[in-house]
Short mmCIF file of C-alpha atoms and ligand atoms in Angstrom, two decimals:
data_model
loop_
_atom_site.label_atom_id
_atom_site.label_comp_id
_atom_site.label_asym_id
_atom_site.label_seq_id
_atom_site.Cartn_x
_atom_site.Cartn_y
_atom_site.Cartn_z
CA MET A 1 -28.83 22.29 8.72
CA THR A 2 -29.78 18.76 7.71
CA ARG A 3 -32.12 16.56 9.72
CA ARG A 4 -29.29 14.30 10.92
CA ARG A 5 -27.09 17.16 11.98
CA PHE A 6 -29.99 18.59 13.90
CA LEU A 7 -30.69 15.27 15.63
CA GLY A 8 -27.05 14.88 16.54
CA LEU A 9 -26.80 18.36 17.97
CA ALA A 10 -30.11 18.09 19.79
CA ALA A 11 -29.07 14.83 21.42
CA ALA A 12 -25.67 16.18 22.37
CA GLY A 13 -27.11 19.45 23.63
CA ALA A 14 -29.73 17.79 25.78
CA GLY A 15 -27.32 15.17 27.06
CA VAL A 16 -29.77 12.56 25.82
CA THR A 17 -28.74 8.98 25.17
CA MET A 18 -30.81 7.49 22.37
CA LEU A 19 -31.49 3.85 23.01
CA GLY A 20 -31.77 1.31 20.24
CA GLY A 21 -31.55 -2.43 19.80
CA CYS A 22 -29.00 -4.23 17.68
CA GLY A 23 -30.37 -5.62 14.44
CA SER A 24 -29.02 -8.73 12.76
CA GLY A 25 -25.30 -8.40 12.16
CA GLY A 26 -25.21 -5.43 14.51
CA SER A 27 -22.74 -4.76 17.24
CA GLY A 28 -22.85 -2.05 19.82
CA GLY A 29 -23.93 -1.40 23.36
CA GLY A 30 -20.62 -0.07 24.72
CA GLN A 31 -20.26 3.26 26.41
CA GLY A 32 -18.49 6.02 24.59
CA GLY A 33 -21.01 8.53 23.34
CA GLY A 34 -22.01 6.81 20.10
CA GLU A 35 -25.64 7.59 21.01
CA ASN A 36 -26.60 4.24 19.46
CA TYR A 37 -26.22 5.65 15.99
CA ARG A 38 -26.96 3.09 13.29
CA ILE A 39 -24.12 2.67 10.84
CA THR A 40 -23.99 0.36 7.81
CA LEU A 41 -20.67 -0.75 6.33
CA ILE A 42 -20.91 -1.93 2.71
CA GLN A 43 -17.80 -3.82 1.65
CA GLY A 44 -16.44 -4.06 -1.90
CA VAL A 45 -16.94 -7.82 -1.84
CA ARG A 46 -17.86 -10.40 0.83
CA GLY A 47 -15.30 -12.93 2.06
CA ASP A 48 -12.19 -10.92 1.05
CA GLU A 49 -9.84 -10.86 4.04
CA PHE A 50 -9.06 -7.19 3.42
CA TYR A 51 -12.71 -6.28 3.98
CA ILE A 52 -13.07 -8.81 6.81
CA SER A 53 -10.20 -7.07 8.59
CA MET A 54 -11.84 -3.71 7.90
CA GLU A 55 -15.04 -5.08 9.44
CA CYS A 56 -13.13 -6.22 12.54
CA GLY A 57 -11.76 -2.71 13.09
CA ALA A 58 -15.16 -1.14 12.48
CA ARG A 59 -16.91 -3.56 14.89
CA SER A 60 -14.40 -2.99 17.60
CA ARG A 61 -14.72 0.81 17.39
CA ALA A 62 -18.53 0.65 17.14
CA GLY A 63 -18.56 -1.46 20.30
CA GLN A 64 -16.42 1.10 22.12
CA LEU A 65 -18.60 3.99 20.99
CA GLY A 66 -21.96 2.34 21.55
CA ALA A 67 -22.94 2.56 17.89
CA GLU A 68 -24.84 -0.18 16.09
CA LEU A 69 -22.98 -1.58 13.09
CA ASN A 70 -24.46 -3.61 10.27
CA VAL A 71 -22.05 -5.10 7.70
CA GLN A 72 -22.96 -6.22 4.19
CA GLY A 73 -21.18 -6.91 0.94
CA PRO A 74 -21.86 -8.17 -2.58
CA ALA A 75 -20.82 -11.65 -3.74
CA GLU A 76 -18.79 -10.11 -6.58
CA PHE A 77 -16.75 -6.89 -6.68
CA SER A 78 -19.10 -5.18 -9.12
CA PRO A 79 -21.38 -2.12 -9.19
CA ALA A 80 -24.22 -4.29 -10.57
CA GLU A 81 -24.13 -6.38 -7.39
CA GLN A 82 -23.28 -3.60 -4.95
CA THR A 83 -26.01 -1.16 -6.05
CA PRO A 84 -29.02 -3.23 -4.88
CA ILE A 85 -27.29 -3.79 -1.53
CA LEU A 86 -26.78 -0.05 -1.15
CA ASN A 87 -30.39 0.63 -2.18
CA ALA A 88 -31.67 -1.83 0.44
CA ALA A 89 -29.43 -0.21 3.05
CA ILE A 90 -30.86 3.22 2.16
CA GLN A 91 -34.39 1.83 2.63
CA ALA A 92 -33.46 0.73 6.16
CA GLY A 93 -32.55 4.37 6.94
CA PRO A 94 -29.29 4.19 8.91
CA ASP A 95 -27.68 7.37 10.25
CA ALA A 96 -24.48 6.75 8.28
CA ILE A 97 -23.18 4.51 5.52
CA LEU A 98 -19.53 3.61 5.06
CA ILE A 99 -19.04 2.19 1.59
CA ALA A 100 -16.16 0.87 -0.54
CA PRO A 101 -17.52 1.78 -3.99
CA THR A 102 -16.74 -0.86 -6.62
CA ASP A 103 -16.49 1.65 -9.49
CA THR A 104 -15.49 5.31 -9.56
CA THR A 105 -18.26 6.27 -12.01
CA ALA A 106 -21.08 3.73 -11.71
CA MET A 107 -21.49 4.17 -7.94
CA VAL A 108 -21.91 7.98 -8.06
CA GLY A 109 -25.69 7.88 -8.66
CA PRO A 110 -26.47 5.23 -6.02
CA ILE A 111 -24.35 7.10 -3.43
CA GLN A 112 -26.08 10.38 -4.32
CA SER A 113 -29.40 8.64 -3.56
CA ALA A 114 -28.19 7.88 -0.04
CA ILE A 115 -27.10 11.49 0.47
CA ASN A 116 -30.49 12.67 -0.83
CA GLN A 117 -32.07 10.65 1.99
CA ASP A 118 -29.95 12.64 4.46
CA ILE A 119 -27.72 9.70 5.28
CA ALA A 120 -24.12 10.63 6.15
CA VAL A 121 -21.90 8.85 3.60
CA PHE A 122 -18.19 8.15 3.94
CA THR A 123 -16.19 6.15 1.41
CA VAL A 124 -13.71 3.64 2.82
CA ASP A 125 -10.88 2.17 0.73
CA THR A 126 -12.11 3.06 -2.77
CA PHE A 127 -13.62 6.43 -3.73
CA ILE A 128 -15.85 7.85 -6.48
CA GLU A 129 -15.01 10.50 -9.07
CA LYS A 130 -17.51 13.04 -7.72
CA ASP A 131 -16.73 14.80 -4.44
CA ILE A 132 -20.02 14.11 -2.67
CA ALA A 133 -19.04 11.85 0.24
CA LEU A 134 -18.16 13.53 3.54
CA ALA A 135 -14.67 12.01 3.40
CA ASN A 136 -12.65 9.08 2.10
CA ILE A 137 -10.52 6.93 4.39
CA SER A 138 -7.95 4.79 2.57
CA SER A 139 -4.34 3.79 2.09
CA ASP A 140 -2.07 5.97 -0.01
CA ASN A 141 -2.39 3.70 -3.02
CA VAL A 142 -0.13 5.67 -5.37
CA GLU A 143 2.63 5.51 -2.77
CA GLY A 144 1.91 1.79 -2.25
CA GLY A 145 2.38 1.20 -5.99
CA ARG A 146 5.70 3.04 -5.87
CA GLN A 147 6.83 0.93 -2.94
CA ALA A 148 5.85 -2.20 -4.86
CA ALA A 149 8.01 -1.07 -7.82
CA LYS A 150 10.95 -0.53 -5.48
CA ALA A 151 10.52 -3.89 -3.74
CA LEU A 152 10.19 -5.74 -7.06
CA ALA A 153 13.21 -3.90 -8.50
CA GLN A 154 15.28 -4.96 -5.51
CA ALA A 155 14.09 -8.57 -5.79
CA ILE A 156 15.12 -8.83 -9.47
CA GLY A 157 18.43 -7.00 -9.16
CA GLU A 158 17.06 -3.86 -10.84
CA GLY A 159 16.92 -5.38 -14.33
CA GLY A 160 14.63 -7.59 -16.47
CA LYS A 161 11.04 -7.88 -17.67
CA VAL A 162 8.12 -7.26 -15.33
CA PHE A 163 4.37 -6.95 -15.67
CA CYS A 164 1.38 -6.15 -13.50
CA ILE A 165 -1.84 -8.05 -12.85
CA SER A 166 -4.69 -5.83 -11.65
CA VAL A 167 -8.45 -6.15 -11.17
CA THR A 168 -10.27 -4.08 -13.81
CA PRO A 169 -9.95 -0.44 -14.90
CA GLY A 170 -12.20 2.03 -13.05
CA ILE A 171 -11.43 1.02 -9.47
CA SER A 172 -9.76 3.95 -7.69
CA THR A 173 -7.42 1.92 -5.50
CA THR A 174 -5.99 -0.48 -8.07
CA ASP A 175 -5.81 2.25 -10.75
CA GLN A 176 -3.71 4.32 -8.36
CA ARG A 177 -1.47 1.36 -7.48
CA GLN A 178 -0.84 0.72 -11.18
CA GLN A 179 -0.07 4.42 -11.64
CA GLY A 180 2.37 4.46 -8.68
CA PHE A 181 3.98 1.22 -9.88
CA GLU A 182 4.54 2.61 -13.38
CA ALA A 183 5.95 5.87 -11.99
CA GLY A 184 8.22 3.94 -9.62
CA LEU A 185 9.59 1.78 -12.44
CA GLU A 186 10.80 4.86 -14.28
CA GLU A 187 13.70 5.01 -11.84
CA TYR A 188 15.01 1.70 -13.18
CA PRO A 189 16.20 2.04 -16.81
CA ASP A 190 17.13 -1.66 -17.02
CA ILE A 191 13.64 -2.85 -16.16
CA GLU A 192 11.33 -3.47 -19.13
CA TYR A 193 7.67 -2.98 -18.25
CA LEU A 194 5.38 -5.28 -20.25
CA GLY A 195 2.15 -3.57 -19.16
CA THR A 196 -0.87 -4.53 -17.05
CA GLU A 197 -3.44 -7.29 -17.56
CA PHE A 198 -6.76 -7.57 -15.72
CA CYS A 199 -8.15 -10.58 -13.85
CA ASP A 200 -11.61 -9.25 -12.81
CA ASN A 201 -10.77 -10.00 -9.16
CA ASP A 202 -10.63 -13.72 -10.00
CA ALA A 203 -7.53 -15.52 -8.66
CA ASN A 204 -7.99 -18.36 -11.20
CA LYS A 205 -7.95 -15.89 -14.06
CA ALA A 206 -4.88 -14.20 -12.54
CA ALA A 207 -3.16 -17.61 -12.44
CA SER A 208 -3.90 -18.22 -16.13
CA ILE A 209 -2.67 -14.73 -17.02
CA ALA A 210 0.61 -15.28 -15.12
CA ASN A 211 1.14 -18.75 -16.57
CA ALA A 212 0.49 -17.54 -20.13
CA LYS A 213 2.81 -14.57 -19.67
CA ILE A 214 5.61 -16.83 -18.41
CA GLN A 215 5.17 -19.11 -21.47
CA ALA A 216 5.25 -16.08 -23.80
CA GLU A 217 8.21 -14.43 -22.02
CA PRO A 218 10.44 -17.26 -20.71
CA ASP A 219 12.87 -14.73 -19.22
CA LEU A 220 10.17 -12.89 -17.25
CA ALA A 221 11.75 -11.59 -14.05
CA GLY A 222 8.88 -10.22 -11.97
CA ILE A 223 5.16 -9.78 -11.38
CA PHE A 224 3.30 -7.15 -9.37
CA GLY A 225 -0.12 -8.34 -8.18
CA ALA A 226 -2.08 -5.13 -7.49
CA ASN A 227 -4.52 -6.68 -5.02
CA LEU A 228 -5.08 -9.81 -2.97
CA PHE A 229 -6.64 -11.96 -5.72
CA SER A 230 -4.28 -10.73 -8.45
CA ALA A 231 -1.28 -11.55 -6.27
CA GLN A 232 -2.64 -14.89 -5.05
CA GLY A 233 -3.34 -15.96 -8.63
CA GLY A 234 0.03 -14.68 -9.83
CA ALA A 235 1.74 -16.98 -7.33
CA VAL A 236 -0.32 -19.98 -8.48
CA GLY A 237 0.51 -19.24 -12.14
CA SER A 238 4.21 -19.03 -11.41
CA ARG A 239 4.10 -22.39 -9.59
CA GLN A 240 2.09 -23.96 -12.42
CA ALA A 241 4.77 -22.81 -14.86
CA GLY A 242 7.47 -24.21 -12.54
CA LYS A 243 9.17 -20.80 -12.44
CA GLU A 244 8.81 -19.80 -8.79
CA ASP A 245 12.60 -19.61 -8.40
CA GLN A 246 13.03 -17.34 -11.41
CA VAL A 247 9.96 -15.09 -11.28
CA LYS A 248 9.85 -12.74 -8.29
CA ILE A 249 6.45 -11.58 -7.09
CA VAL A 250 5.40 -8.57 -5.03
CA GLY A 251 1.76 -8.46 -3.99
CA PHE A 252 -0.50 -5.78 -2.58
CA ASP A 253 -2.42 -6.90 0.56
CA ALA A 254 -1.59 -9.53 3.16
CA GLY A 255 -4.24 -12.23 3.27
CA PRO A 256 -3.48 -15.65 4.84
CA THR A 257 -2.77 -17.36 1.48
CA GLN A 258 -0.46 -14.51 0.47
CA VAL A 259 1.41 -14.86 3.75
CA ARG A 260 1.84 -18.60 3.10
CA ASP A 261 3.20 -17.75 -0.38
CA LEU A 262 5.64 -15.31 1.18
CA ARG A 263 6.86 -17.84 3.73
CA SER A 264 7.27 -20.52 1.04
CA LYS A 265 9.28 -18.08 -1.13
CA THR A 266 6.89 -17.97 -4.09
CA VAL A 267 6.37 -14.30 -3.18
CA ASP A 268 9.06 -11.85 -2.09
CA ALA A 269 7.22 -8.96 -0.47
CA LEU A 270 3.70 -7.90 0.45
CA ILE A 271 2.42 -4.35 0.72
CA ALA A 272 0.04 -4.71 3.67
CA GLN A 273 -2.65 -2.10 4.08
CA HIS A 274 -4.11 -1.32 7.50
CA PRO A 275 -7.77 -2.21 6.84
CA ALA A 276 -8.75 -2.46 10.52
CA ASP A 277 -7.62 1.15 10.93
CA ILE A 278 -9.71 2.17 7.92
CA GLY A 279 -12.82 0.56 9.47
CA SER A 280 -12.15 1.97 12.90
CA LYS A 281 -11.47 5.47 11.63
CA GLY A 282 -14.57 5.35 9.41
CA VAL A 283 -16.84 4.54 12.36
CA GLN A 284 -15.17 7.19 14.52
CA MET A 285 -15.55 9.87 11.85
CA ALA A 286 -19.20 8.95 11.26
CA VAL A 287 -20.02 9.19 14.97
CA ASP A 288 -18.09 12.44 15.35
CA TYR A 289 -20.03 13.93 12.46
CA LEU A 290 -23.41 12.69 13.68
CA LYS A 291 -22.76 14.08 17.15
CA SER A 292 -21.40 17.47 16.19
CA GLY A 293 -22.88 18.21 12.78
CA ASN A 294 -19.44 19.46 11.76
CA GLU A 295 -18.11 18.18 8.48
CA PRO A 296 -14.69 16.50 8.78
CA SER A 297 -11.76 18.90 8.50
CA GLN A 298 -9.96 16.46 6.18
CA LYS A 299 -11.69 15.04 3.10
CA GLN A 300 -8.92 12.48 2.51
CA VAL A 301 -7.70 10.52 5.50
CA LYS A 302 -4.75 8.23 4.83
CA THR A 303 -4.01 5.16 6.90
CA GLY A 304 -0.65 3.39 6.80
CA LEU A 305 1.09 0.73 4.73
CA THR A 306 3.58 -1.88 5.94
CA ILE A 307 5.99 -3.76 3.68
CA VAL A 308 6.08 -7.38 4.82
CA THR A 309 9.09 -9.57 4.01
CA ARG A 310 10.42 -12.89 5.29
CA GLN A 311 12.94 -10.89 7.31
CA ASN A 312 10.42 -8.81 9.28
CA ILE A 313 7.24 -10.93 9.33
CA GLU A 314 7.75 -12.17 12.91
CA GLN A 315 8.05 -8.64 14.33
CA PRO A 316 4.92 -7.77 16.35
CA ASP A 317 4.58 -4.34 14.70
CA VAL A 318 4.46 -6.08 11.30
CA GLU A 319 2.60 -9.27 12.23
CA LYS A 320 -0.32 -7.23 13.62
CA TYR A 321 -1.10 -5.99 10.08
CA LEU A 322 -1.55 -9.44 8.53
CA TYR A 323 -5.19 -9.79 7.52
CA LYS A 324 -7.74 -11.85 9.39
CA ALA A 325 -10.11 -14.47 7.95
CA GLU A 326 -12.53 -13.76 10.83
CA CYS A 327 -12.78 -11.28 13.70
O1 T6T B 1 -6.81 -4.44 -2.17
C1 T6T B 1 -8.04 -4.51 -1.52
C2 T6T B 1 -8.76 -3.20 -1.69
O2 T6T B 1 -7.97 -2.16 -1.21
C3 T6T B 1 -9.10 -2.97 -3.15
O3 T6T B 1 -9.86 -1.80 -3.30
C4 T6T B 1 -9.85 -4.15 -3.73
O4 T6T B 1 -9.12 -5.35 -3.49
C5 T6T B 1 -8.86 -5.64 -2.12
O5 T6T B 1 -10.07 -5.76 -1.44
C6 T6T B 1 -8.11 -6.97 -2.00
O6 T6T B 1 -8.81 -8.01 -2.58
#
């Protein structure tokens, strides 16, 4: 039995409530049996409305459970920037870390270091190639890619040239979306897939890629943007090329700029994830584990996806999944 499991069981068994203050960026103090556990959420990148919405869900659940939550994220979506943040978090010795690893391979070692310090680690959104985290909570990204292929096929009348803009190879989520998109396109023999290009999570670069592709392929019919910045940039590139009527765009995610692009008809559909549910579920699973010492029964927990279109965007059960710029 590890030290944390023992502490959790001892506290539960003795009916003890451990008291603790909230550090900077912390939230907590509710009643709900969180025993004031200290949890750190490390986002893939700061300022991305997907991770902000995840933070909102995590904060809300931490407040309900009486756990203390500290949220941090690197300035760039990169293992080089995320690793020192994780190392500093390990030094602070929280009970649990929820992390969206920025690379399937490069983040294995740093995450192992946290586990070696007896910190309970869950991956949220992205995952790593080695099965060392207690569980991963994420969207079904392969299925999301398939749904994107279907939505794009419908938008272009099931025929024509399409291509994909993604982030960079080696990110579990966007790799799986690309895979699902490519598999989904196989059902449409009249669609010609021109491949995937990578924007390094930079919307400006995605815009240049889209613009250049439209110049090279004047009859381009559609673009799939595999994440928020790829899709946002794709829409800008299509406008710059003056082809927003011809080129149909389907984007993963549902940030405020993407929603504006949908309403203004530059974009035809958005595959919204449920990031607040990922954050909330991550905090709940961490607290459950810390209290009971029992490893989660499911290693892969899938949250939902919602396809957002101009037809359904005003419906409350769709609108609630649009991402937030602040909690
Ligand atoms: O699409 C999300 C996230 O799921 C992915 O892992 C990285 O990009 C986003 O954060 C959107 O920018």
